Amino acid sequence: MNGTAETTEAVPAAIGRTFPTLMATSISGRTVTLPDDAEGDVSLVVLVFLESAWPMAESWSGPFAGAFTENPRVTTYLVSVVGDSLIGKSLADRIHQGLRGGVPPAKHDQVLTVPGGIERCRRAYGIDDPSLAYVYLLDGRGIIRWMEKGTAAPEGLDTLLDTARAMLEPLLE
């Protein structure tokens, strides 16, 4: 794969498990620990390891956030895992500066960077190809209810949105 392929193949492993703890820094400078700090009843967490995977991440996060814009019980997190090297720190700085201008202030706590620990993150989240975006749908307890990787295909987006809506329905009763 060259990092741009669409996929509907589920990421192996963790559906039904608690999302492994992830400590990150938001573009507003706040320390965020997922899933503990996840707001709402449904959270989408999109992990990327390479800058080239941002368009993939946005192919999921944009339509998802758009579908639930008016629902305060749904939150979308974009997470970039960067290395401890000067290159990694430089990338984190560029991400923070670049995204700050394009992200509304109300969403600054939902765009995160994780400094260092790339290999630890890859193992914890079952990342086999760091050139792809990895997408996790969590319930309010931090349990992974749906997973995917790569660029969003129409079928994958439909399944993601349907799963999120189904997770919200019992909470409305």
Short mmCIF file of C-alpha atoms in Angstrom, two decimals:
data_model
loop_
_atom_site.label_atom_id
_atom_site.label_comp_id
_atom_site.label_asym_id
_atom_site.label_seq_id
_atom_site.Cartn_x
_atom_site.Cartn_y
_atom_site.Cartn_z
CA MET A 1 0.00 0.00 0.00
CA ASN A 2 1.22 3.48 -0.74
CA GLY A 3 -0.77 5.10 2.06
CA THR A 4 -3.63 6.33 -0.10
CA ALA A 5 -5.58 3.12 -0.63
CA GLU A 6 -9.15 2.89 0.54
CA THR A 7 -9.87 0.02 2.85
CA THR A 8 -12.81 -1.58 4.54
CA GLU A 9 -10.66 -4.19 6.29
CA ALA A 10 -11.01 -3.93 10.05
CA VAL A 11 -7.90 -3.39 12.13
CA PRO A 12 -7.19 -6.70 13.90
CA ALA A 13 -7.49 -7.13 17.64
CA ALA A 14 -9.02 -4.72 20.06
CA ILE A 15 -12.75 -4.40 19.34
CA GLY A 16 -14.47 -4.82 22.69
CA ARG A 17 -11.35 -3.88 24.66
CA THR A 18 -10.60 -0.67 26.49
CA PHE A 19 -8.65 1.81 24.38
CA PRO A 20 -5.05 1.81 25.70
CA THR A 21 -4.22 4.95 27.69
CA LEU A 22 -2.82 7.72 25.53
CA MET A 23 -1.30 10.87 27.03
CA ALA A 24 -1.11 13.78 24.60
CA THR A 25 -0.87 17.55 24.37
CA SER A 26 -3.62 19.53 22.67
CA ILE A 27 -2.87 22.45 20.37
CA SER A 28 -4.11 24.68 23.18
CA GLY A 29 -1.34 23.24 25.40
CA ARG A 30 -3.64 21.17 27.61
CA THR A 31 -2.57 17.64 28.63
CA VAL A 32 -5.23 15.15 27.55
CA THR A 33 -5.40 11.50 28.57
CA LEU A 34 -7.56 9.27 26.40
CA PRO A 35 -9.89 7.56 26.96
CA ASP A 36 -10.27 9.08 30.47
CA ASP A 37 -10.65 12.68 29.28
CA ALA A 38 -12.83 11.83 26.27
CA GLU A 39 -15.93 13.97 26.37
CA GLY A 40 -19.35 12.62 25.52
CA ASP A 41 -20.86 9.20 24.98
CA VAL A 42 -19.15 8.52 21.64
CA SER A 43 -15.60 9.50 20.67
CA LEU A 44 -13.76 9.05 17.41
CA VAL A 45 -9.98 8.83 17.84
CA VAL A 46 -7.89 9.04 14.67
CA LEU A 47 -4.17 8.24 15.06
CA VAL A 48 -1.50 9.20 12.53
CA PHE A 49 2.25 8.63 12.64
CA LEU A 50 3.33 10.41 9.47
CA GLU A 51 2.38 13.83 8.16
CA SER A 52 1.43 12.16 4.88
CA ALA A 53 -1.42 10.33 6.68
CA TRP A 54 -3.27 13.57 7.63
CA PRO A 55 -5.45 13.51 4.48
CA MET A 56 -6.52 9.96 5.44
CA ALA A 57 -7.32 11.09 8.97
CA GLU A 58 -9.38 13.97 7.64
CA SER A 59 -11.24 11.63 5.25
CA TRP A 60 -12.74 10.03 8.38
CA SER A 61 -12.83 12.88 10.88
CA GLY A 62 -14.35 15.51 8.57
CA PRO A 63 -17.49 13.57 7.59
CA PHE A 64 -17.85 12.13 11.10
CA ALA A 65 -17.60 15.52 12.83
CA GLY A 66 -19.92 17.00 10.20
CA ALA A 67 -22.56 14.35 10.83
CA PHE A 68 -22.56 15.07 14.58
CA THR A 69 -21.83 18.83 14.61
CA GLU A 70 -24.84 19.64 16.76
CA ASN A 71 -24.44 16.69 19.14
CA PRO A 72 -22.44 17.55 22.30
CA ARG A 73 -22.32 13.85 23.20
CA VAL A 74 -19.98 13.09 20.27
CA THR A 75 -16.32 14.15 20.13
CA THR A 76 -13.65 13.74 17.46
CA TYR A 77 -9.93 13.60 18.33
CA LEU A 78 -7.12 13.88 15.78
CA VAL A 79 -3.90 12.51 17.25
CA SER A 80 -0.43 12.75 15.71
CA VAL A 81 2.28 10.56 17.26
CA VAL A 82 5.68 12.18 16.72
CA GLY A 83 9.18 11.05 17.62
CA ASP A 84 11.46 12.42 20.32
CA SER A 85 14.02 13.52 17.76
CA LEU A 86 14.44 17.12 16.62
CA ILE A 87 12.51 16.17 13.48
CA GLY A 88 9.64 14.85 15.61
CA LYS A 89 9.59 17.96 17.78
CA SER A 90 9.74 20.15 14.68
CA LEU A 91 6.81 18.22 13.17
CA ALA A 92 4.81 18.63 16.40
CA ASP A 93 5.49 22.37 16.36
CA ARG A 94 4.42 22.63 12.69
CA ILE A 95 1.26 20.65 13.41
CA HIS A 96 0.38 22.92 16.33
CA GLN A 97 1.08 26.12 14.39
CA GLY A 98 -0.59 24.97 11.19
CA LEU A 99 -3.65 23.51 12.80
CA ARG A 100 -4.20 26.36 15.22
CA GLY A 101 -5.10 28.63 12.32
CA GLY A 102 -7.48 26.15 10.67
CA VAL A 103 -9.16 24.73 13.77
CA PRO A 104 -11.83 26.72 15.63
CA PRO A 105 -10.69 27.55 19.19
CA ALA A 106 -13.49 25.41 20.64
CA LYS A 107 -11.86 22.35 19.02
CA HIS A 108 -8.23 23.04 20.09
CA ASP A 109 -8.42 20.47 22.90
CA GLN A 110 -9.35 17.78 20.38
CA VAL A 111 -6.27 18.06 18.13
CA LEU A 112 -3.46 16.28 19.93
CA THR A 113 0.19 15.35 19.59
CA VAL A 114 1.96 12.53 21.39
CA PRO A 115 5.68 13.15 21.73
CA GLY A 116 7.91 10.09 21.55
CA GLY A 117 6.96 6.51 22.17
CA ILE A 118 6.25 5.71 18.53
CA GLU A 119 7.13 2.03 18.92
CA ARG A 120 5.20 1.77 22.19
CA CYS A 121 2.16 3.32 20.49
CA ARG A 122 2.50 1.06 17.48
CA ARG A 123 2.45 -2.01 19.74
CA ALA A 124 -0.34 -0.73 22.02
CA TYR A 125 -2.68 0.13 19.16
CA GLY A 126 -1.79 -2.69 16.75
CA ILE A 127 -0.25 -0.37 14.15
CA ASP A 128 1.35 -2.45 11.41
CA ASP A 129 1.75 0.27 8.78
CA PRO A 130 2.57 3.74 10.14
CA SER A 131 1.85 5.34 6.77
CA LEU A 132 -1.91 4.86 7.35
CA ALA A 133 -4.42 6.60 9.59
CA TYR A 134 -5.95 4.38 12.30
CA VAL A 135 -9.52 5.05 13.37
CA TYR A 136 -11.14 3.98 16.67
CA LEU A 137 -14.74 4.58 17.75
CA LEU A 138 -15.06 4.52 21.55
CA ASP A 139 -18.08 4.40 23.79
CA GLY A 140 -18.38 6.56 26.92
CA ARG A 141 -16.42 3.98 28.95
CA GLY A 142 -13.48 3.98 26.51
CA ILE A 143 -14.34 0.62 24.96
CA ILE A 144 -13.42 0.27 21.27
CA ARG A 145 -16.65 -0.41 19.37
CA TRP A 146 -15.39 -0.02 15.79
CA MET A 147 -11.97 0.21 14.11
CA GLU A 148 -10.55 0.86 10.65
CA LYS A 149 -7.41 2.06 8.91
CA GLY A 150 -6.44 3.88 5.72
CA THR A 151 -8.52 6.32 3.72
CA ALA A 152 -12.27 6.36 4.22
CA ALA A 153 -14.25 4.46 1.61
CA PRO A 154 -18.00 5.20 1.31
CA GLU A 155 -18.92 1.82 2.85
CA GLY A 156 -16.52 2.37 5.75
CA LEU A 157 -17.92 5.83 6.46
CA ASP A 158 -21.46 4.49 6.35
CA THR A 159 -20.57 1.75 8.82
CA LEU A 160 -18.79 4.23 11.12
CA LEU A 161 -21.74 6.64 11.14
CA ASP A 162 -24.30 3.85 11.57
CA THR A 163 -22.33 2.37 14.48
CA ALA A 164 -22.06 5.77 16.19
CA ARG A 165 -25.80 6.42 15.74
CA ALA A 166 -26.63 2.97 17.11
CA MET A 167 -24.43 3.66 20.14
CA LEU A 168 -26.36 6.88 20.82
CA GLU A 169 -29.88 5.45 20.39
CA PRO A 170 -30.13 3.52 23.67
CA LEU A 171 -28.88 6.59 25.49
CA LEU A 172 -31.85 8.61 24.21
CA GLU A 173 -34.43 6.36 25.88
#
